[in-house]
PDB file of C-alpha atoms in Angstrom:
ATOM      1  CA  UNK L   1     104.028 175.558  -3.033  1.00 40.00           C
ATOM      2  CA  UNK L   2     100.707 174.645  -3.628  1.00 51.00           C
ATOM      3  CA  UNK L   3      98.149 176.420  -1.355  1.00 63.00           C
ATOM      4  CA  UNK L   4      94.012 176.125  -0.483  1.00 68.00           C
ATOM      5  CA  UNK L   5      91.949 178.488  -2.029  1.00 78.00           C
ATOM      6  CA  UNK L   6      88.684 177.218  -0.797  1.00 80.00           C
ATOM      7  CA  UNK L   7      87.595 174.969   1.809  1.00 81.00           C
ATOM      8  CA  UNK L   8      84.178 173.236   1.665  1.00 82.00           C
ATOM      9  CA  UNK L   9      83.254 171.230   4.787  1.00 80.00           C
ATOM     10  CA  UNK L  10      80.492 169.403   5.888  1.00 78.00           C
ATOM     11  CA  UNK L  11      79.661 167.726   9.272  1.00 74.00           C
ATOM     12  CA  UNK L  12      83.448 167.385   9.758  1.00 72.00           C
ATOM     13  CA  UNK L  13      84.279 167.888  13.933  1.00 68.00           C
ATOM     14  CA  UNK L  14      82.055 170.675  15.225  1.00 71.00           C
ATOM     15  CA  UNK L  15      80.737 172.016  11.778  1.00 77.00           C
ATOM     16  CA  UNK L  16      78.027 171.441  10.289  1.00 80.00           C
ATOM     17  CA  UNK L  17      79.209 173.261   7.102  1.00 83.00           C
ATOM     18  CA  UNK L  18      81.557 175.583   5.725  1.00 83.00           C
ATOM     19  CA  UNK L  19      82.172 176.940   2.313  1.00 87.00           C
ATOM     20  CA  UNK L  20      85.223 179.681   2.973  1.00 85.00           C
ATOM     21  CA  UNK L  21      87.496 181.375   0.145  1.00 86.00           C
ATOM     22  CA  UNK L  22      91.012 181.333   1.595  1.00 82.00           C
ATOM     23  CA  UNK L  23      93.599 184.358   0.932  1.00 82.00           C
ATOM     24  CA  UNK L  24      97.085 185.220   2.028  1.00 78.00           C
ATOM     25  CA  UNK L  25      95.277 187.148   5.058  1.00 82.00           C
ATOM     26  CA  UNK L  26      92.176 185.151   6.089  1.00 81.00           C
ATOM     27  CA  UNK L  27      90.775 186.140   9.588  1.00 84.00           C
ATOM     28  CA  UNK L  28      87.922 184.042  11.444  1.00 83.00           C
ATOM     29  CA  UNK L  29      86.010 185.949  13.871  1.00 84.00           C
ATOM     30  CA  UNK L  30      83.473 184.139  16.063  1.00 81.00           C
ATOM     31  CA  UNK L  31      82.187 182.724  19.239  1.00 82.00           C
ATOM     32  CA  UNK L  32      83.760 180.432  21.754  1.00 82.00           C
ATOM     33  CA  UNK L  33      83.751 177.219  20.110  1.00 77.00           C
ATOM     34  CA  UNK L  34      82.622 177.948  16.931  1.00 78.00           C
ATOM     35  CA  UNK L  35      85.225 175.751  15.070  1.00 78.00           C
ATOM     36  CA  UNK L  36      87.753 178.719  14.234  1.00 81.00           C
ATOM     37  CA  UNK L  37      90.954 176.927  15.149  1.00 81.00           C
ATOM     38  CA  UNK L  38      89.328 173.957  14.151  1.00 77.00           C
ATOM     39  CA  UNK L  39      89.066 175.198  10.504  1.00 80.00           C
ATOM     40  CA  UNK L  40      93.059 176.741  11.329  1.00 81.00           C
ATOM     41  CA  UNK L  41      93.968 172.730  11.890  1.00 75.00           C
ATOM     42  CA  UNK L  42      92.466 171.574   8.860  1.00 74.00           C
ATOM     43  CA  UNK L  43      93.935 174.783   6.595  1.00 74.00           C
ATOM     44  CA  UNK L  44      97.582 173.855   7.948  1.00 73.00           C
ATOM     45  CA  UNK L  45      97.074 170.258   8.094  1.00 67.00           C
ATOM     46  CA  UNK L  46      96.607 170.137   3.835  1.00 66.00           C
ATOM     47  CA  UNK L  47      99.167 173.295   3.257  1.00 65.00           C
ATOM     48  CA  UNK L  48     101.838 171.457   4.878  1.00 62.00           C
ATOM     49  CA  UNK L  49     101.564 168.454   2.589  1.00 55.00           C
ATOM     50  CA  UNK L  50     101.081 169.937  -0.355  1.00 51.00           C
ATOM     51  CA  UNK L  51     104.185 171.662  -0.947  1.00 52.00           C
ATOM     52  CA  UNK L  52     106.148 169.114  -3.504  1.00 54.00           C
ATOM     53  CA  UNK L  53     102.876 167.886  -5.623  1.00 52.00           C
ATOM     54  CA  UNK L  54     105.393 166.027  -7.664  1.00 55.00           C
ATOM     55  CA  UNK L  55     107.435 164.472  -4.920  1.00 60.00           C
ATOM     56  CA  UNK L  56     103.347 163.199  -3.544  1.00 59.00           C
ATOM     57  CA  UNK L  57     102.558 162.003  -6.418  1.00 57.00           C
ATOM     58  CA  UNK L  58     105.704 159.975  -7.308  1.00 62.00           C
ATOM     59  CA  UNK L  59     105.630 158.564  -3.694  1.00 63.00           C
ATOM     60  CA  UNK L  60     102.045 157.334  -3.906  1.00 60.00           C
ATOM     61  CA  UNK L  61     103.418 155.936  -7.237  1.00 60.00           C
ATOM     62  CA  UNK L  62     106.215 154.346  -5.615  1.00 63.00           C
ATOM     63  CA  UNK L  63     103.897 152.946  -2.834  1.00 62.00           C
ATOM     64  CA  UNK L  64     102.646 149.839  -4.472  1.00 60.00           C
ATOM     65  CA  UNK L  65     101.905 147.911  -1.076  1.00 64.00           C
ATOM     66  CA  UNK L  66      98.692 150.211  -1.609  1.00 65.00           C
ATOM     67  CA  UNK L  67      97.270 148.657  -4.998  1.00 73.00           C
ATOM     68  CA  UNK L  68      95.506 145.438  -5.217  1.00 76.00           C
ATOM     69  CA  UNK L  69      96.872 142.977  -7.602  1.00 81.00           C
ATOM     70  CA  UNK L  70      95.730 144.407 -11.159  1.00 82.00           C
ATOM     71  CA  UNK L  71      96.384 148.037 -10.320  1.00 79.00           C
ATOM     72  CA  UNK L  72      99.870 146.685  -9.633  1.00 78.00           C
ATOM     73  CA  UNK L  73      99.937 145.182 -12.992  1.00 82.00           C
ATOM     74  CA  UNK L  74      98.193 147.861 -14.753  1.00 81.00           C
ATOM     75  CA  UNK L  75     101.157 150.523 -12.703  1.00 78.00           C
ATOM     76  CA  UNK L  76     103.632 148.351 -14.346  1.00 80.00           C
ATOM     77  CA  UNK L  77     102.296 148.600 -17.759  1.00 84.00           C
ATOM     78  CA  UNK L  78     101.527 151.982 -17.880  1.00 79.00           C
ATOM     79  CA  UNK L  79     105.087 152.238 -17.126  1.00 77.00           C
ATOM     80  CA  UNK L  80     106.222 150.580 -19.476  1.00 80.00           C
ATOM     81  CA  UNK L  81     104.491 151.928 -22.359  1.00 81.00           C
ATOM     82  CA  UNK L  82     105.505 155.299 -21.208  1.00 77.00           C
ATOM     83  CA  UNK L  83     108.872 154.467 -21.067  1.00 78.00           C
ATOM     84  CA  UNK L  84     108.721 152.865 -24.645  1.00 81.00           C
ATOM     85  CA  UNK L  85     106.662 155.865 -25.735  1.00 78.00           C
ATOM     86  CA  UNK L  86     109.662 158.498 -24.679  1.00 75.00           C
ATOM     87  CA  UNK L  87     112.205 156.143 -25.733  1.00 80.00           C
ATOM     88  CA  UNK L  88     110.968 155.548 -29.535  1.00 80.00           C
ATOM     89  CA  UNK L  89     109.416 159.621 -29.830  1.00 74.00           C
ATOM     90  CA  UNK L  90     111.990 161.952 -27.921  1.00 71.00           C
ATOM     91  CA  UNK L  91     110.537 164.879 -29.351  1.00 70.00           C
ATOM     92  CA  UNK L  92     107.460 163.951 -28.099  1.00 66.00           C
ATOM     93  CA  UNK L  93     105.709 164.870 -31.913  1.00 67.00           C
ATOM     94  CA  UNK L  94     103.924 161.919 -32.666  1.00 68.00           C
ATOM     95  CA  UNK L  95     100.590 160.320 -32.053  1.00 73.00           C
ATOM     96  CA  UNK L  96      99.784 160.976 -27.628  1.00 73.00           C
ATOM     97  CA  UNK L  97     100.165 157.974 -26.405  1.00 72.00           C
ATOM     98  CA  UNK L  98      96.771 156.120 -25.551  1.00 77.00           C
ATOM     99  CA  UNK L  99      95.609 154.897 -22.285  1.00 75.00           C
ATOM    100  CA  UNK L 100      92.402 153.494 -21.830  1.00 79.00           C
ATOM    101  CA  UNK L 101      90.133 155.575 -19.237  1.00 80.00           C
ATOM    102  CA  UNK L 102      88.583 152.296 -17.694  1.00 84.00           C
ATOM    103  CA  UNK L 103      92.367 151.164 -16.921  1.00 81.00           C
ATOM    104  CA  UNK L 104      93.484 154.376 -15.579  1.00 78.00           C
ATOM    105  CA  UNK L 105      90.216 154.643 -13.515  1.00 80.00           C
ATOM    106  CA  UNK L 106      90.558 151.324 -11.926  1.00 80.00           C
ATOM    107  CA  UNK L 107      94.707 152.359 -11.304  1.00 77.00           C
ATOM    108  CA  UNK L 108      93.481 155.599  -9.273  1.00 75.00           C
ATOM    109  CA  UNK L 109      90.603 154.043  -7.573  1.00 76.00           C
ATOM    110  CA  UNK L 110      92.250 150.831  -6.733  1.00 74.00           C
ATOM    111  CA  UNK L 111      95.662 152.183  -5.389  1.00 72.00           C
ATOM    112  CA  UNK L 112      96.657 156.071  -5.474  1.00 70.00           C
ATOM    113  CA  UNK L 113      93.471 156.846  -3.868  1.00 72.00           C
ATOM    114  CA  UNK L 114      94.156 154.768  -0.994  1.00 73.00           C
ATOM    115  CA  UNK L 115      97.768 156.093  -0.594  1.00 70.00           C
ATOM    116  CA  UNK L 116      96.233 159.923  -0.311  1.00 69.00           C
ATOM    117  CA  UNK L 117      93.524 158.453   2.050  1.00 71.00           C
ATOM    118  CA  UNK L 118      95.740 157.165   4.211  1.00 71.00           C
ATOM    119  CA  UNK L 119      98.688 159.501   4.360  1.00 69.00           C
ATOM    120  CA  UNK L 120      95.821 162.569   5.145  1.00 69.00           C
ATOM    121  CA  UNK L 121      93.958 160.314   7.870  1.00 71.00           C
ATOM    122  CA  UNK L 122      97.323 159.757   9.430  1.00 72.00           C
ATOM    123  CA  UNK L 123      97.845 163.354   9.156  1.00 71.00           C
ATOM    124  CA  UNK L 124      94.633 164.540  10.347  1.00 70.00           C
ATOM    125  CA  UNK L 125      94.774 162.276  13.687  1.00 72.00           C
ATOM    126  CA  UNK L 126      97.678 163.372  14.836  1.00 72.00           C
ATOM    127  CA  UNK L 127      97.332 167.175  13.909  1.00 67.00           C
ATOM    128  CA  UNK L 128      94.030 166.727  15.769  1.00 66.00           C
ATOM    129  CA  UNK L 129      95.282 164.188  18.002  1.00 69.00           C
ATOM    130  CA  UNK L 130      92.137 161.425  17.643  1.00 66.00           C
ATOM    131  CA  UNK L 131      93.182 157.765  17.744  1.00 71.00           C
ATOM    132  CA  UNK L 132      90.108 157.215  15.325  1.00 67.00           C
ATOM    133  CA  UNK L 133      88.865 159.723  12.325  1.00 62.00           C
ATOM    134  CA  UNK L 134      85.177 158.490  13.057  1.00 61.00           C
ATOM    135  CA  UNK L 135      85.733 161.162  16.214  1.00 56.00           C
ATOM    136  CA  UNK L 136      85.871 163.908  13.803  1.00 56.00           C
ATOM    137  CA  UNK L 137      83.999 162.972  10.443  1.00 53.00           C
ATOM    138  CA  UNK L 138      80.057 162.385  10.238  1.00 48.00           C
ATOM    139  CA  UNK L 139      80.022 162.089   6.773  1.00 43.00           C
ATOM    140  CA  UNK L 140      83.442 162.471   5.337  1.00 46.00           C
ATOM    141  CA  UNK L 141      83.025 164.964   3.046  1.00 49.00           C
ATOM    142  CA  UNK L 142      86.012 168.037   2.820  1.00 50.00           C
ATOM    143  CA  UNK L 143      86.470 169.765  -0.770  1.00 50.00           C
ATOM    144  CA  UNK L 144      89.804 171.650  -1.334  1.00 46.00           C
ATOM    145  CA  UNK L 145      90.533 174.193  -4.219  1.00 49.00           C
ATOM    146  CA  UNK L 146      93.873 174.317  -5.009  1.00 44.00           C
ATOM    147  CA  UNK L 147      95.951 176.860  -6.596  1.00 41.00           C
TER     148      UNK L 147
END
């Protein structure tokens, strides 16, 4: 299970900004609307999907309705040459198999990045039940550390 470690937040609902270090036993102590259960939301909201990294990632993977046209095509190929690559080297002992960082830039960018940005704003409304994230987020800015 993958948990936060530290939460960085900037003009996100009713704070301005936050830079907290999260432990097993993390207690926020403040005024009356202060953003304490606010910053409770958020903590649960990105624990609770982040429990099966691999079964995440493989789903944004597996979501190609996300990716424009060439990250589609550049998802296939990388899967094919990774296939290939296992196939012909089992033991995994020759040369790493090369990808080129433009391609695999454009791949994240253009597709995976939209799958996480949509699965958390989905999450986020309705743990925070907004119809709209432009309710909560000024600037759109929230840094996670994992473990």
């Amino acid at each position: 299970m993958g948990n936060i470690k530290n939460l960085k937040i900037e003009n996100f609902g009713s704070i301005k900004q936050a830079n907290i270090d999260i432990s097993p036993l993390t207690i926020f102590i403040g005024p009356n609307s202060s953003g304490k259960s606010f910053i409770a939301h958020i903590i649960q909201c990105f624990n609770s999907r982040f429990d099966n990294y691999g079964d995440m990632f493989n789903e944004a993977l597996n979501s190609t309705k996300y990716f424009d046209k060439r990250a589609e095509e550049l998802f296939s190929k990388f899967s094919n040459q990774i296939s290939k690559y296992i196939k012909d080297n089992p033991s995994l002992s020759s040369d790493p198999l090369k990808i080129p960082v433009s391609e695999l830039k454009y791949l994240i960018e253009n597709g995976i990045l939209k799958y996480f940005s949509e699965l958390f704003g989905d999450k986020i409304k309705k743990q925070f039940d907004v119809k709209n994230l432009d309710e909560l987020i000024q600037f759109k800015k929230i840094t996670l550390k994992l473990k």
